[in-house]
Amino acid sequence: MQTPQTEVSGDLYVSDGVFVPEAPDREIETISARGAYAVPLMVDSAVAQRPDFQHGIYDLVSGNSATFALVRRTVSEPQIRQMLIVDPDDLMAEYIDGHLEVWQGEATRPAGEDLIDSAARAMWVGTWEDAGRGLQQHLMPDGRYSETRGGRANAYTGRYWVRERRITYLDDSGFWAFGELLDDTLHHAGFVMTRK
């Protein structure tokens, strides 16, 4: 899915964390993803927050950040735009800025490891709220999260990982989800959260 609405077949090439038009002139690692869908990791609310000229930065095209998921099932445009939720068996891989975050449905590092850095802790840890939709998301310093929805504590719980301004969630009930922090606003699955 080169864009949420454009499906093409072909290879993706990544060098230094960005998509490039052809294979780099050096030894490369090749991942066979035959039958999988490469999909942009985006949420419409984050796209809408950006200026018009930046709306295409999520597309899987040369020059853009290599931030995408490889999913072993078809993925619809609304799922990409609003709420990409993936079963661990279906998530072949997730890349953030060219860094492998998830491989074969498993995280590539322990939850909380990325929060050892004080800047990352300051950026992410705390309570995030979408008051209009009755959501509070509590990101703890040990890499765990819990969500209060409609006043119900621990409606969802799980682990999370961060890299730069991206967050990846693995819910205890068994699904992966994704988000982006943009101008102190956390966008995730249609929710628009600010720090409480």
mmCIF file of C-alpha atoms in Angstrom:
data_model
loop_
_atom_site.group_PDB
_atom_site.id
_atom_site.type_symbol
_atom_site.label_atom_id
_atom_site.label_comp_id
_atom_site.label_asym_id
_atom_site.label_seq_id
_atom_site.Cartn_x
_atom_site.Cartn_y
_atom_site.Cartn_z
ATOM 1 C CA MET A 1 0.000 0.000 0.000
ATOM 2 C CA GLN A 2 2.177 2.818 -1.298
ATOM 3 C CA THR A 3 -0.506 5.194 -0.032
ATOM 4 C CA PRO A 4 -3.607 4.201 1.965
ATOM 5 C CA GLN A 5 -5.561 3.915 -1.286
ATOM 6 C CA THR A 6 -2.841 2.818 -3.762
ATOM 7 C CA GLU A 7 -1.767 -0.806 -3.947
ATOM 8 C CA VAL A 8 1.329 -1.613 -6.026
ATOM 9 C CA SER A 9 3.532 -4.692 -6.283
ATOM 10 C CA GLY A 10 7.287 -4.458 -6.008
ATOM 11 C CA ASP A 11 10.298 -4.131 -3.784
ATOM 12 C CA LEU A 12 11.014 -1.526 -1.133
ATOM 13 C CA TYR A 13 14.576 -0.336 -0.626
ATOM 14 C CA VAL A 14 15.739 1.372 2.552
ATOM 15 C CA SER A 15 19.027 3.148 3.221
ATOM 16 C CA ASP A 16 19.859 5.187 6.335
ATOM 17 C CA GLY A 17 16.251 5.017 7.531
ATOM 18 C CA VAL A 18 14.566 6.329 4.373
ATOM 19 C CA PHE A 19 13.112 4.754 1.258
ATOM 20 C CA VAL A 20 15.392 4.947 -1.772
ATOM 21 C CA PRO A 21 14.485 4.303 -5.444
ATOM 22 C CA GLU A 22 16.855 1.353 -5.976
ATOM 23 C CA ALA A 23 19.060 -1.074 -4.090
ATOM 24 C CA PRO A 24 22.058 0.658 -2.445
ATOM 25 C CA ASP A 25 25.536 -0.028 -3.870
ATOM 26 C CA ARG A 26 26.607 -2.211 -0.959
ATOM 27 C CA GLU A 27 25.731 -5.526 0.599
ATOM 28 C CA ILE A 28 22.102 -5.406 1.678
ATOM 29 C CA GLU A 29 19.834 -7.445 3.908
ATOM 30 C CA THR A 30 16.885 -8.867 2.007
ATOM 31 C CA ILE A 31 13.553 -9.745 3.582
ATOM 32 C CA SER A 32 11.107 -11.838 1.585
ATOM 33 C CA ALA A 33 7.618 -10.558 2.233
ATOM 34 C CA ARG A 34 5.820 -12.361 -0.577
ATOM 35 C CA GLY A 35 2.081 -12.256 0.053
ATOM 36 C CA ALA A 36 2.382 -9.592 2.776
ATOM 37 C CA TYR A 37 1.236 -5.989 2.574
ATOM 38 C CA ALA A 38 3.582 -3.131 3.398
ATOM 39 C CA VAL A 39 1.383 -0.423 4.891
ATOM 40 C CA PRO A 40 2.140 3.138 6.024
ATOM 41 C CA LEU A 41 1.889 3.751 9.771
ATOM 42 C CA MET A 42 -0.353 6.783 9.973
ATOM 43 C CA VAL A 43 -3.530 8.097 11.562
ATOM 44 C CA ASP A 44 -5.727 10.648 9.787
ATOM 45 C CA SER A 45 -5.785 12.951 12.830
ATOM 46 C CA ALA A 46 -1.972 13.292 12.641
ATOM 47 C CA VAL A 47 -2.132 13.886 8.886
ATOM 48 C CA ALA A 48 -4.743 16.613 9.433
ATOM 49 C CA GLN A 49 -2.525 18.304 12.031
ATOM 50 C CA ARG A 50 0.323 18.671 9.522
ATOM 51 C CA PRO A 51 0.503 21.412 6.877
ATOM 52 C CA ASP A 52 -0.808 20.377 3.442
ATOM 53 C CA PHE A 53 2.670 20.000 1.945
ATOM 54 C CA GLN A 54 3.504 17.308 4.543
ATOM 55 C CA HIS A 55 0.457 15.101 4.000
ATOM 56 C CA GLY A 56 2.447 12.705 1.780
ATOM 57 C CA ILE A 57 5.247 12.040 4.296
ATOM 58 C CA TYR A 58 3.631 8.759 5.377
ATOM 59 C CA ASP A 59 3.601 7.310 1.840
ATOM 60 C CA LEU A 60 5.976 4.435 1.056
ATOM 61 C CA VAL A 61 7.945 6.372 -1.558
ATOM 62 C CA SER A 62 11.554 7.398 -2.117
ATOM 63 C CA GLY A 63 12.749 10.108 0.275
ATOM 64 C CA ASN A 64 10.224 9.369 3.027
ATOM 65 C CA SER A 65 11.030 7.810 6.384
ATOM 66 C CA ALA A 66 10.960 4.005 6.292
ATOM 67 C CA THR A 67 8.144 3.750 8.826
ATOM 68 C CA PHE A 68 5.754 0.945 7.932
ATOM 69 C CA ALA A 69 4.361 -2.448 8.868
ATOM 70 C CA LEU A 70 4.455 -5.726 6.961
ATOM 71 C CA VAL A 71 1.105 -7.443 7.483
ATOM 72 C CA ARG A 72 0.167 -10.973 6.389
ATOM 73 C CA ARG A 73 -3.417 -10.081 5.491
ATOM 74 C CA THR A 74 -5.189 -7.526 3.371
ATOM 75 C CA VAL A 75 -5.477 -4.124 5.001
ATOM 76 C CA SER A 76 -8.169 -1.658 3.989
ATOM 77 C CA GLU A 77 -7.756 2.078 3.519
ATOM 78 C CA PRO A 78 -9.938 2.889 6.575
ATOM 79 C CA GLN A 79 -7.810 0.552 8.726
ATOM 80 C CA ILE A 80 -4.635 2.328 7.617
ATOM 81 C CA ARG A 81 -6.129 5.796 8.099
ATOM 82 C CA GLN A 82 -7.981 5.308 11.361
ATOM 83 C CA MET A 83 -7.173 2.207 13.370
ATOM 84 C CA LEU A 84 -4.540 -0.282 12.301
ATOM 85 C CA ILE A 85 -4.813 -3.171 14.747
ATOM 86 C CA VAL A 86 -2.803 -6.313 13.926
ATOM 87 C CA ASP A 87 -2.831 -9.778 15.442
ATOM 88 C CA PRO A 88 0.727 -10.923 16.365
ATOM 89 C CA ASP A 89 0.467 -13.837 13.903
ATOM 90 C CA ASP A 90 -0.286 -11.338 11.117
ATOM 91 C CA LEU A 91 2.470 -8.814 11.932
ATOM 92 C CA MET A 92 5.543 -9.922 10.023
ATOM 93 C CA ALA A 93 7.523 -6.765 10.813
ATOM 94 C CA GLU A 94 7.330 -3.140 11.869
ATOM 95 C CA TYR A 95 9.968 -0.569 10.993
ATOM 96 C CA ILE A 96 10.291 2.915 12.482
ATOM 97 C CA ASP A 97 12.725 5.176 10.619
ATOM 98 C CA GLY A 98 14.341 2.029 9.205
ATOM 99 C CA HIS A 99 14.765 0.380 12.634
ATOM 100 C CA LEU A 100 13.230 -3.067 13.045
ATOM 101 C CA GLU A 101 10.852 -2.849 16.027
ATOM 102 C CA VAL A 102 8.806 -6.039 15.594
ATOM 103 C CA TRP A 103 9.798 -9.250 13.823
ATOM 104 C CA GLN A 104 7.471 -12.219 13.323
ATOM 105 C CA GLY A 105 4.972 -10.830 15.835
ATOM 106 C CA GLU A 106 7.569 -10.305 18.600
ATOM 107 C CA ALA A 107 9.190 -7.091 19.845
ATOM 108 C CA THR A 108 12.909 -6.822 19.102
ATOM 109 C CA ARG A 109 13.758 -5.430 22.558
ATOM 110 C CA PRO A 110 12.286 -5.494 26.083
ATOM 111 C CA ALA A 111 9.513 -3.041 26.946
ATOM 112 C CA GLY A 112 10.820 -0.113 28.997
ATOM 113 C CA GLU A 113 14.389 -0.417 27.715
ATOM 114 C CA ASP A 114 13.943 2.709 25.577
ATOM 115 C CA LEU A 115 12.701 4.671 28.607
ATOM 116 C CA ILE A 116 16.054 4.469 30.402
ATOM 117 C CA ASP A 117 16.869 7.656 28.505
ATOM 118 C CA SER A 118 15.588 10.611 30.562
ATOM 119 C CA ALA A 119 14.562 12.584 27.463
ATOM 120 C CA ALA A 120 12.402 9.690 26.241
ATOM 121 C CA ARG A 121 10.842 9.338 29.709
ATOM 122 C CA ALA A 122 10.066 13.060 29.834
ATOM 123 C CA MET A 123 8.515 12.937 26.367
ATOM 124 C CA TRP A 124 6.301 9.882 26.859
ATOM 125 C CA VAL A 125 5.680 8.829 30.462
ATOM 126 C CA GLY A 126 2.502 10.155 32.079
ATOM 127 C CA THR A 127 -1.232 10.266 31.498
ATOM 128 C CA TRP A 128 -2.568 11.172 28.068
ATOM 129 C CA GLU A 129 -6.215 12.091 27.657
ATOM 130 C CA ASP A 130 -8.827 12.385 24.933
ATOM 131 C CA ALA A 131 -11.497 13.902 27.175
ATOM 132 C CA GLY A 132 -14.093 14.105 24.418
ATOM 133 C CA ARG A 133 -13.946 10.352 23.927
ATOM 134 C CA GLY A 134 -13.555 9.349 27.588
ATOM 135 C CA LEU A 135 -10.035 7.947 27.261
ATOM 136 C CA GLN A 136 -7.065 8.227 29.571
ATOM 137 C CA GLN A 137 -3.914 6.367 28.586
ATOM 138 C CA HIS A 138 -1.367 5.881 31.364
ATOM 139 C CA LEU A 139 2.179 5.287 30.065
ATOM 140 C CA MET A 140 4.358 3.976 32.886
ATOM 141 C CA PRO A 141 8.170 4.209 33.076
ATOM 142 C CA ASP A 142 8.552 0.403 33.035
ATOM 143 C CA GLY A 143 7.119 0.163 29.500
ATOM 144 C CA ARG A 144 3.608 -0.829 30.599
ATOM 145 C CA TYR A 145 0.393 1.027 29.848
ATOM 146 C CA SER A 146 -3.187 0.949 31.010
ATOM 147 C CA GLU A 147 -6.205 2.698 29.598
ATOM 148 C CA THR A 148 -9.217 4.069 31.384
ATOM 149 C CA ARG A 149 -12.196 4.161 29.008
ATOM 150 C CA GLY A 150 -15.515 5.652 29.980
ATOM 151 C CA GLY A 151 -14.440 5.608 33.629
ATOM 152 C CA ARG A 152 -13.507 1.892 33.540
ATOM 153 C CA ALA A 153 -9.919 1.495 34.794
ATOM 154 C CA ASN A 154 -7.640 -1.011 33.045
ATOM 155 C CA ALA A 155 -10.003 -1.423 30.095
ATOM 156 C CA TYR A 156 -6.866 -2.177 28.084
ATOM 157 C CA THR A 157 -3.401 -2.977 29.430
ATOM 158 C CA GLY A 158 -0.156 -3.977 27.806
ATOM 159 C CA ARG A 159 3.387 -3.048 26.891
ATOM 160 C CA TYR A 160 4.675 -0.216 24.733
ATOM 161 C CA TRP A 161 7.861 0.795 22.921
ATOM 162 C CA VAL A 162 8.926 4.225 21.654
ATOM 163 C CA ARG A 163 11.360 5.402 19.012
ATOM 164 C CA GLU A 164 11.665 9.092 18.216
ATOM 165 C CA ARG A 165 8.044 10.268 17.987
ATOM 166 C CA ARG A 166 6.449 6.878 17.353
ATOM 167 C CA ILE A 167 4.842 4.474 19.812
ATOM 168 C CA THR A 168 4.073 0.790 19.347
ATOM 169 C CA TYR A 169 1.641 -1.020 21.648
ATOM 170 C CA LEU A 170 1.177 -4.730 22.332
ATOM 171 C CA ASP A 171 -2.028 -5.208 24.246
ATOM 172 C CA ASP A 172 -2.277 -7.997 26.808
ATOM 173 C CA SER A 173 -5.382 -9.242 24.980
ATOM 174 C CA GLY A 174 -3.232 -9.960 21.923
ATOM 175 C CA PHE A 175 -3.017 -7.203 19.325
ATOM 176 C CA TRP A 176 -0.463 -4.675 18.075
ATOM 177 C CA ALA A 177 -1.412 -0.995 17.628
ATOM 178 C CA PHE A 178 0.514 2.141 16.677
ATOM 179 C CA GLY A 179 0.649 5.876 17.349
ATOM 180 C CA GLU A 180 2.522 9.104 16.726
ATOM 181 C CA LEU A 181 3.414 12.046 18.954
ATOM 182 C CA LEU A 182 3.096 15.276 17.008
ATOM 183 C CA ASP A 183 3.418 18.733 18.609
ATOM 184 C CA ASP A 184 2.657 17.377 22.109
ATOM 185 C CA THR A 185 -0.433 15.545 20.837
ATOM 186 C CA LEU A 186 -0.546 11.742 20.833
ATOM 187 C CA HIS A 187 -2.479 10.236 17.916
ATOM 188 C CA HIS A 188 -3.536 6.605 18.257
ATOM 189 C CA ALA A 189 -6.369 4.621 16.664
ATOM 190 C CA GLY A 190 -8.493 7.716 16.093
ATOM 191 C CA PHE A 191 -7.839 9.138 19.558
ATOM 192 C CA VAL A 192 -6.235 12.583 19.895
ATOM 193 C CA MET A 193 -4.607 12.824 23.329
ATOM 194 C CA THR A 194 -2.852 15.560 25.237
ATOM 195 C CA ARG A 195 -0.887 15.126 28.440
ATOM 196 C CA LYS A 196 -3.042 15.545 31.516
#
